[in-house]
Coordinates of C-alpha atoms in Angstrom, one line a residue:
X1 CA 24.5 -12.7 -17.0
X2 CA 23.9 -15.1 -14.0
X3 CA 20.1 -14.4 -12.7
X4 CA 19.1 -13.2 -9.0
X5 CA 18.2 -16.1 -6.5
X6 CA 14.7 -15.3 -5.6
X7 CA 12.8 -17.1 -2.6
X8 CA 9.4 -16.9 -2.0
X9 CA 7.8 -16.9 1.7
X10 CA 3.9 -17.5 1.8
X11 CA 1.6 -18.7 4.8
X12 CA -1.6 -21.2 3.3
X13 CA -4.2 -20.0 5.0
X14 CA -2.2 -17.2 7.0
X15 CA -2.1 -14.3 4.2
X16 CA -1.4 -17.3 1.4
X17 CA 1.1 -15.5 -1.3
X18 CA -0.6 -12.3 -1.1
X19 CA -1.8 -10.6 -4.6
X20 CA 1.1 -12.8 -6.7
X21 CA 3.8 -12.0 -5.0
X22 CA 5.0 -15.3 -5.6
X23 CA 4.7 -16.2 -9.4
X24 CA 5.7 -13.1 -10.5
X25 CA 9.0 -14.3 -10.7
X26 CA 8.2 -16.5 -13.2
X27 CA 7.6 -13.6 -15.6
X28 CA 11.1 -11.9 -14.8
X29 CA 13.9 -12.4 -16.9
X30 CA 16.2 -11.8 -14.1
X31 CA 15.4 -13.7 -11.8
X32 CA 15.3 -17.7 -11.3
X33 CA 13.0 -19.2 -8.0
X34 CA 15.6 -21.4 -6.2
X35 CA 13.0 -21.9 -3.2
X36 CA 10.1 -21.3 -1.0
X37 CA 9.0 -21.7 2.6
X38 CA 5.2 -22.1 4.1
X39 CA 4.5 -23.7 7.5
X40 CA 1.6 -25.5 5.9
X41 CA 2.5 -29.0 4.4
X42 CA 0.2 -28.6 1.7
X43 CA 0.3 -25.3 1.0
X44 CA 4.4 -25.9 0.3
X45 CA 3.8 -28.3 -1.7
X46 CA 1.4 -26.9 -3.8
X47 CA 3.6 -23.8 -4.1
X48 CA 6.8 -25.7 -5.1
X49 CA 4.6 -27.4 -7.9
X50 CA 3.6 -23.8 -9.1
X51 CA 6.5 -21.9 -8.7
X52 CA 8.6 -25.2 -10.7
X53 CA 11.3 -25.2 -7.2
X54 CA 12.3 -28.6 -5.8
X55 CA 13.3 -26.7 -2.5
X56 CA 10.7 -26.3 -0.2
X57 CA 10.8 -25.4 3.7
X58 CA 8.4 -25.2 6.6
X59 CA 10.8 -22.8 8.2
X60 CA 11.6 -19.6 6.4
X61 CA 14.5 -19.2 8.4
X62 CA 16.4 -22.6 7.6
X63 CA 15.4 -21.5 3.8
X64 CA 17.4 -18.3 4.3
X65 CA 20.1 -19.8 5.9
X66 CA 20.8 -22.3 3.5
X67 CA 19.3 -20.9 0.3
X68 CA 21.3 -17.9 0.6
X69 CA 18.9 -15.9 -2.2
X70 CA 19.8 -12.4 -3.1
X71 CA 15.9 -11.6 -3.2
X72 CA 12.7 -12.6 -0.9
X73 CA 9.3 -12.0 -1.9
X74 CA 7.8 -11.8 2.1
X75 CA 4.2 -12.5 0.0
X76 CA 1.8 -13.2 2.8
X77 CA -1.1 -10.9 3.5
X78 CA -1.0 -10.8 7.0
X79 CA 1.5 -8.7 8.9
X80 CA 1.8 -10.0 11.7
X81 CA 5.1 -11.5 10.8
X82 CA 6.2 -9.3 8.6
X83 CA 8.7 -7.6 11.0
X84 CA 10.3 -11.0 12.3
X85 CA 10.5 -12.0 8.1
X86 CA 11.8 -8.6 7.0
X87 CA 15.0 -8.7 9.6
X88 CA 15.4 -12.1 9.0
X89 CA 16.2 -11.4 5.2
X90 CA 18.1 -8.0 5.9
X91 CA 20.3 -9.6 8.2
X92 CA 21.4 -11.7 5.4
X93 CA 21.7 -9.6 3.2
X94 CA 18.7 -9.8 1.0
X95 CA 16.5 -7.6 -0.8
X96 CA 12.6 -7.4 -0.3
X97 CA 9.9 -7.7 -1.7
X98 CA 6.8 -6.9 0.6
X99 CA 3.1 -7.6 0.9
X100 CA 1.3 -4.6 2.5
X101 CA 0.2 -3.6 5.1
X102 CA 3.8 -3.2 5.9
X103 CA 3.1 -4.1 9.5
X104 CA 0.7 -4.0 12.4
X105 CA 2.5 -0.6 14.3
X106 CA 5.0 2.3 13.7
X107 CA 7.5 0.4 16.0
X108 CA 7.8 -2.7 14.0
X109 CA 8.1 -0.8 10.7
X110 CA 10.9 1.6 12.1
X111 CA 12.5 -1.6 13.3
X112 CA 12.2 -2.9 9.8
X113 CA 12.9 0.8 8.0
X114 CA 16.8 0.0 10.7
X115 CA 17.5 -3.0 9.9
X116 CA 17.1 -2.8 5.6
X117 CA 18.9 0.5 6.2
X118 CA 21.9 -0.9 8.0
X119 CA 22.1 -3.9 6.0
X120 CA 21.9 -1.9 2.8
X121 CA 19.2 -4.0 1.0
X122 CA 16.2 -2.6 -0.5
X123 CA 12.3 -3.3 0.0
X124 CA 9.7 -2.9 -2.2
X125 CA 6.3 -2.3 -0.8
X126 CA 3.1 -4.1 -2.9
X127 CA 1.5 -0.2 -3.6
X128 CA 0.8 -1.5 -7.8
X129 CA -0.9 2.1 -8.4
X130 CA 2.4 3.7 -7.1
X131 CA 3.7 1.7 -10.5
X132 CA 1.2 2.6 -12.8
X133 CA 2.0 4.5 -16.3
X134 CA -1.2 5.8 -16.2
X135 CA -0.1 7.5 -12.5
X136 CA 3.1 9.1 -14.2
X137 CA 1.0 10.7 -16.7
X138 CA -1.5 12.1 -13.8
X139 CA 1.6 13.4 -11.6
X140 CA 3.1 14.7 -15.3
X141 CA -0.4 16.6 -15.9
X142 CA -0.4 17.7 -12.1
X143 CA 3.0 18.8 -12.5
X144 CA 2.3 20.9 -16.1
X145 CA -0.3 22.7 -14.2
X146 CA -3.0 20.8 -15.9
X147 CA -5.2 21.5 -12.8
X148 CA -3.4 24.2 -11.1
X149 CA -2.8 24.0 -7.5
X150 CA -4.0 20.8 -5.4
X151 CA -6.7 22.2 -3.4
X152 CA -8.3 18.6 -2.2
X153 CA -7.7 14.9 -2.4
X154 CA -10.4 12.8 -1.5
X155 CA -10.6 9.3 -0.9
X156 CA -12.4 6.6 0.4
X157 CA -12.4 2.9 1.3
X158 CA -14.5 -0.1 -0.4
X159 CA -16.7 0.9 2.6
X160 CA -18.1 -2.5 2.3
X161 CA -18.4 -5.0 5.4
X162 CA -15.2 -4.1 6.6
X163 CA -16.2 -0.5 6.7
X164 CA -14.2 1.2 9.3
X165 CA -11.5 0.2 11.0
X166 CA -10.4 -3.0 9.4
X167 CA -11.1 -1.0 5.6
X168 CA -8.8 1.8 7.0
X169 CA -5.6 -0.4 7.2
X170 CA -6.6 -2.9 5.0
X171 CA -7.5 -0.5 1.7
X172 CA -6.5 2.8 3.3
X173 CA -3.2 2.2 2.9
X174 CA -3.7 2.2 -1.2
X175 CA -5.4 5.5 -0.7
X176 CA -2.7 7.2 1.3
X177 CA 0.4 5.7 -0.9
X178 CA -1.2 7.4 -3.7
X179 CA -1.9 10.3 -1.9
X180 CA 2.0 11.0 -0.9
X181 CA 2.9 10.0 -4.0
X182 CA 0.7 12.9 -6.0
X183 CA 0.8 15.9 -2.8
X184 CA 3.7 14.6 -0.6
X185 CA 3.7 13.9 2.9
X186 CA 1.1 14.9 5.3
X187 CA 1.7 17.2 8.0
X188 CA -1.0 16.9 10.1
X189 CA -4.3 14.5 10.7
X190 CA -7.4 15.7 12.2
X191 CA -10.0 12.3 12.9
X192 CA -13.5 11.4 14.2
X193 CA -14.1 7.6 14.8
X194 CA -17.9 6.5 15.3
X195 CA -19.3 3.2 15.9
X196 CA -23.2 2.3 15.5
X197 CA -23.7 6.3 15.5
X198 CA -22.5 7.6 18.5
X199 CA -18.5 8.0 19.7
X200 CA -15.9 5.4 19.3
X201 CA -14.8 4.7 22.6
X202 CA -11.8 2.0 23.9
X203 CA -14.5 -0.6 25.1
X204 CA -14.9 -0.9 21.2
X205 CA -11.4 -1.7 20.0
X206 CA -11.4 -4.9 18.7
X207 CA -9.1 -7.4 16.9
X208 CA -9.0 -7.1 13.1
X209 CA -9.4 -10.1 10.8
X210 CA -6.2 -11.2 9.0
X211 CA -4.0 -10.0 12.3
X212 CA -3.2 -6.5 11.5
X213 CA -4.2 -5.9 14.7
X214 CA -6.7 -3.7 16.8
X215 CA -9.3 -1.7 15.0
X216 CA -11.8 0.9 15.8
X217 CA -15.2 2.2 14.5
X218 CA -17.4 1.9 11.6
X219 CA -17.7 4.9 10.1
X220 CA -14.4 7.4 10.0
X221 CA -13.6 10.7 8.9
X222 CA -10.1 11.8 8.7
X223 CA -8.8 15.2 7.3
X224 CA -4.7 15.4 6.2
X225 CA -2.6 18.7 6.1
X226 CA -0.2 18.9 3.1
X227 CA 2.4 21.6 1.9
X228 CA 0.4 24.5 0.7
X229 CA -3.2 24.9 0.3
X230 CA -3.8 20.9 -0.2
X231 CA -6.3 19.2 2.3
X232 CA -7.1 15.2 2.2
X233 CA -9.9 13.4 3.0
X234 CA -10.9 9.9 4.0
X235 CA -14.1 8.4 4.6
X236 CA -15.4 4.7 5.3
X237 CA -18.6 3.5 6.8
X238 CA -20.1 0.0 6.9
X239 CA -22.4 1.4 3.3
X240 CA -26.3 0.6 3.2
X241 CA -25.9 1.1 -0.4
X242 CA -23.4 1.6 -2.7
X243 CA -20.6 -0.3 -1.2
X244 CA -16.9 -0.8 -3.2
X245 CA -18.1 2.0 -6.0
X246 CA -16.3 4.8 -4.0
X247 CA -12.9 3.0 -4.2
X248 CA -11.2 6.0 -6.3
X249 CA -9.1 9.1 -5.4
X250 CA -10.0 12.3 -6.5
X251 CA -7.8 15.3 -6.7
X252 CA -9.4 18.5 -6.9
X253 CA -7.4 21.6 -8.0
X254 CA -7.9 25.4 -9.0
X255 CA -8.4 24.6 -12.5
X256 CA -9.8 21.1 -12.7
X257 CA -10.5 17.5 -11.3
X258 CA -8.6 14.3 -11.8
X259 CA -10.7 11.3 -10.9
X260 CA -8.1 8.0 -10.3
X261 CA -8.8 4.4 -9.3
X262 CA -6.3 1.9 -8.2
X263 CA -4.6 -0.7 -10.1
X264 CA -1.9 -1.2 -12.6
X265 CA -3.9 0.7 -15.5
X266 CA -6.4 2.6 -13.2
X267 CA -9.7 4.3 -14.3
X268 CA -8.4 7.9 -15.1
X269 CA -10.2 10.7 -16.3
X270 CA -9.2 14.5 -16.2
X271 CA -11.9 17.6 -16.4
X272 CA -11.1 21.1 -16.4
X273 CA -13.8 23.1 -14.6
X274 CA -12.0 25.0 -12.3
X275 CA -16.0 25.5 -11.0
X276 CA -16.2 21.8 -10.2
X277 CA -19.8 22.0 -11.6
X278 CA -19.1 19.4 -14.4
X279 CA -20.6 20.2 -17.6
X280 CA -21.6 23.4 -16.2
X281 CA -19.4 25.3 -19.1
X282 CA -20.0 21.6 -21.0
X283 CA -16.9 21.1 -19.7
X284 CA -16.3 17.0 -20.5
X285 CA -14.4 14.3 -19.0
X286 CA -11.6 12.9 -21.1
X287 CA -9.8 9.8 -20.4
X288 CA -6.0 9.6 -18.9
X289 CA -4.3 6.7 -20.3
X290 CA -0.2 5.6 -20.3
X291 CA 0.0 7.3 -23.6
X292 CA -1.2 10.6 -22.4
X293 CA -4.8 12.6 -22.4
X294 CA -7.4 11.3 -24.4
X295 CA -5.0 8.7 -26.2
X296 CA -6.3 4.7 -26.8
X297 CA -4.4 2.7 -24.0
X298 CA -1.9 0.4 -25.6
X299 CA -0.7 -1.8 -22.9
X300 CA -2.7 -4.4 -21.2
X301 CA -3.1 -5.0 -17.6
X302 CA -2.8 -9.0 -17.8
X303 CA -0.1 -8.5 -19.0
X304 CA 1.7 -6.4 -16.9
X305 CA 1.0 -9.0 -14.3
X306 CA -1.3 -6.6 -12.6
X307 CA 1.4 -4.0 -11.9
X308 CA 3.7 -6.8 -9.9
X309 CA 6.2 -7.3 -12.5
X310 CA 6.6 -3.7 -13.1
X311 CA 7.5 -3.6 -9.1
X312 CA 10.0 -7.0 -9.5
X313 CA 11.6 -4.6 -12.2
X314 CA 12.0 -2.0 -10.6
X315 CA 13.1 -3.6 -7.8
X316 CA 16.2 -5.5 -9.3
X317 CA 17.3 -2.1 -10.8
X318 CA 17.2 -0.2 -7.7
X319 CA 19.3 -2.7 -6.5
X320 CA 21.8 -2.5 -9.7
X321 CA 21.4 1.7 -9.8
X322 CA 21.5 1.5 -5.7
X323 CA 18.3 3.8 -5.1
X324 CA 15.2 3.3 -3.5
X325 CA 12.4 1.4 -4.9
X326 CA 9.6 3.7 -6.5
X327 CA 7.2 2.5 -3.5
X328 CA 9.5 1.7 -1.0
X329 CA 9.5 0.5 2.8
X330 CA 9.9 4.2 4.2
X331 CA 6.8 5.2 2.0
X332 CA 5.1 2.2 3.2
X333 CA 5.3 3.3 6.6
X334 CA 4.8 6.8 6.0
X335 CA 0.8 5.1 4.5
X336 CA 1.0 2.8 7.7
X337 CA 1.5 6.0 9.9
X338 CA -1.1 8.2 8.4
X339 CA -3.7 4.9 9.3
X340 CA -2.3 5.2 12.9
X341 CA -2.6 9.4 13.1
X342 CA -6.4 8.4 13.0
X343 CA -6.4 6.4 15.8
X344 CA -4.0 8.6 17.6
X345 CA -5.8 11.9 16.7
X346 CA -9.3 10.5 17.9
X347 CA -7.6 9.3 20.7
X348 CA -6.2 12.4 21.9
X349 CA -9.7 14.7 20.4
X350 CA -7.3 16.5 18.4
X351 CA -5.0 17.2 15.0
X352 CA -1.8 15.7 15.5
X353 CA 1.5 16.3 13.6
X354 CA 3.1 14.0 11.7
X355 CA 5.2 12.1 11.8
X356 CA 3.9 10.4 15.2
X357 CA 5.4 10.9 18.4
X358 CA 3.8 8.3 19.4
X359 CA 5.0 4.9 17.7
X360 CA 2.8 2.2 19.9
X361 CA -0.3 1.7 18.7
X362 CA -2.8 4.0 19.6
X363 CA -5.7 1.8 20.2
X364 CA -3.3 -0.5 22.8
X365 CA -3.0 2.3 24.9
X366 CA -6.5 4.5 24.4

């Protein structure tokens, strides 16, 4: 069975190859690297050595043009092209595989969401907890009733120097990803945005590091509406102490607590308490792991390339099976948009519905 033509884009010291994007490919047994492109002379020829391809271009366009692959791993961190890359590939017919954030604004990512849809190509968005076994056996347990109904997701950022605004859409959108994936979408966002204690206000917007574009604050608090009873919260601040420890989601329901990092085998531990006073009723935590609760973990994140082979898998057979990708490009603009109803609900002092009515970027036109 002839293998898929993969090319990879990168940017050397523009976003790089974003979390192995690129030499994951190596690892699939579908798929054979026939070229990359990168703008910087060394960085292309560094990644030509690495990914073992004799065709290397500065322009990603020429690469698609002549190339012709039937995959594209768009692998740089920064989004700032992403939208120009992304159309460039549907238009030829060629499936994605997608750094995240998606993009810098709702508007490029509908643009993006068109194009793959008219083309009929599929995107897969770098979310490696969406992938995770250990996630299926948390949204299994959720779904058995395991902690009866979802009364509260909380979440927060690595809260570290890029507390704020620039954690928000850098690390945020893990958060949220993992968020639709375990309560669905969100159907409304209340936010507060504060910088150096007092109000957030527009003489603060800045430019974000790594272009994703204007950002705001350094210490937010959002609040998310889901179906039901189900609230979600989302906190980062610049942290005194304690900074990158809070990086988890937990999901607090009627009968108990499921406490989640990220990652392609995630710390997971479930306790049921429906008191939430842990150990109260010596109620005890007991690990989650991909072979169920309380079970030793038998596979091995290395080896699972971190979670990225598990999305270049999953990929090629949404393509075969013609579905969507687990995490695909609509959920990673549905994480991109709950980012943006933050700045759009502190921009407007209110909750705002979602999705967005508003698809510019709220901070361009606070």
């Amino acid at each position: 069975m002839a293998k898929y033509r993969v090319a990879v884009i990168g940017r050397t010291g523009k976003g790089a190859y974003g979390h192995g994007l690129d030499t994951v490919w190596l690892k699939c047994d579908k798929a054979e690297i026939v070229a990359v492109a990168d703008e910087n002379e060394a960085g292309r020829a560094a990644a030509a050595k690495r990914l073992n391809t004799k065709s290397a271009y500065a322009d990603f366009r020429q690469m698609l043009e002549k190339e012709k692959p039937q995959i594209v791993s768009v692998a740089d961190r920064w989004p700032d092209c992403h939208r120009d890359m992304v159309l460039a590939c549907a238009e030829l017919g060629a499936s994605i595989f997608l750094e995240k954030p998606v993009a810098q604004t709702l508007q490029q990512a509908d643009e993006m969401v068109v194009a793959c849809d008219r083309h009929h190509v599929k995107c897969a968005v770098a979310h490696q907890t969406a992938y995770s076994p250990r996630v299926k056996v948390v949204k299994d347990l959720i779904g058995e009733g395991k902690i009866g109904s979802i009364l509260e997701l909380r979440g927060h950022g690595k809260e570290d120097k890029r507390g704020g605004g620039e954690d928000l859409m850098v690390l945020g959108t893990h958060t949220f990803d993992l968020m639709r994936h375990l309560a669905g979408d969100a159907k409304w966002c209340f936010a507060r945005i504060q910088q150096t204690g007092r109000k957030a206000v527009s003489g603060d917007v800045r430019q974000g590091g790594e272009q994703i574009g204007p950002i705001l604050g350094d210490h937010i608090t959002a609040t998310y509406g889901f179906a039901g009873i189900t609230n979600g919260n989302f906190v980062t601040h610049v942290a005194k102490d304690g900074a990158s420890t809070r990086y988890w989601l937990e999901v607090r329901g009627t009968k108990g607590t499921i406490h989640l990092g990220f990652g392609v085998l995630p710390t997971a531990f479930l306790c049921e308490d429906p008191s939430g006073m842990f150990g109260k009723n010596k109620a005890t935590w007991v690990e989650i792991t991909s072979a169920g609760l309380g079970k030793p973990e038998p596979l091995n994140a290395k080896e699972l390339d971190n979670g990225n082979i598990l999305i270049a898998n999953d990929l090629i057979e949404a393509i075969e099976k013609d579905r969507a990708p687990l995490d695909s490009l609509s959920d990673g603009r549905a994480a991109l948009e709950m980012v943006m109803a933050v700045y759009e609900s502190h921009r407007l002092e209110r909750p705002v519905d979602l999705p967005l009515k508003n698809r510019k970027h709220p901070l361009t036109v606070m």
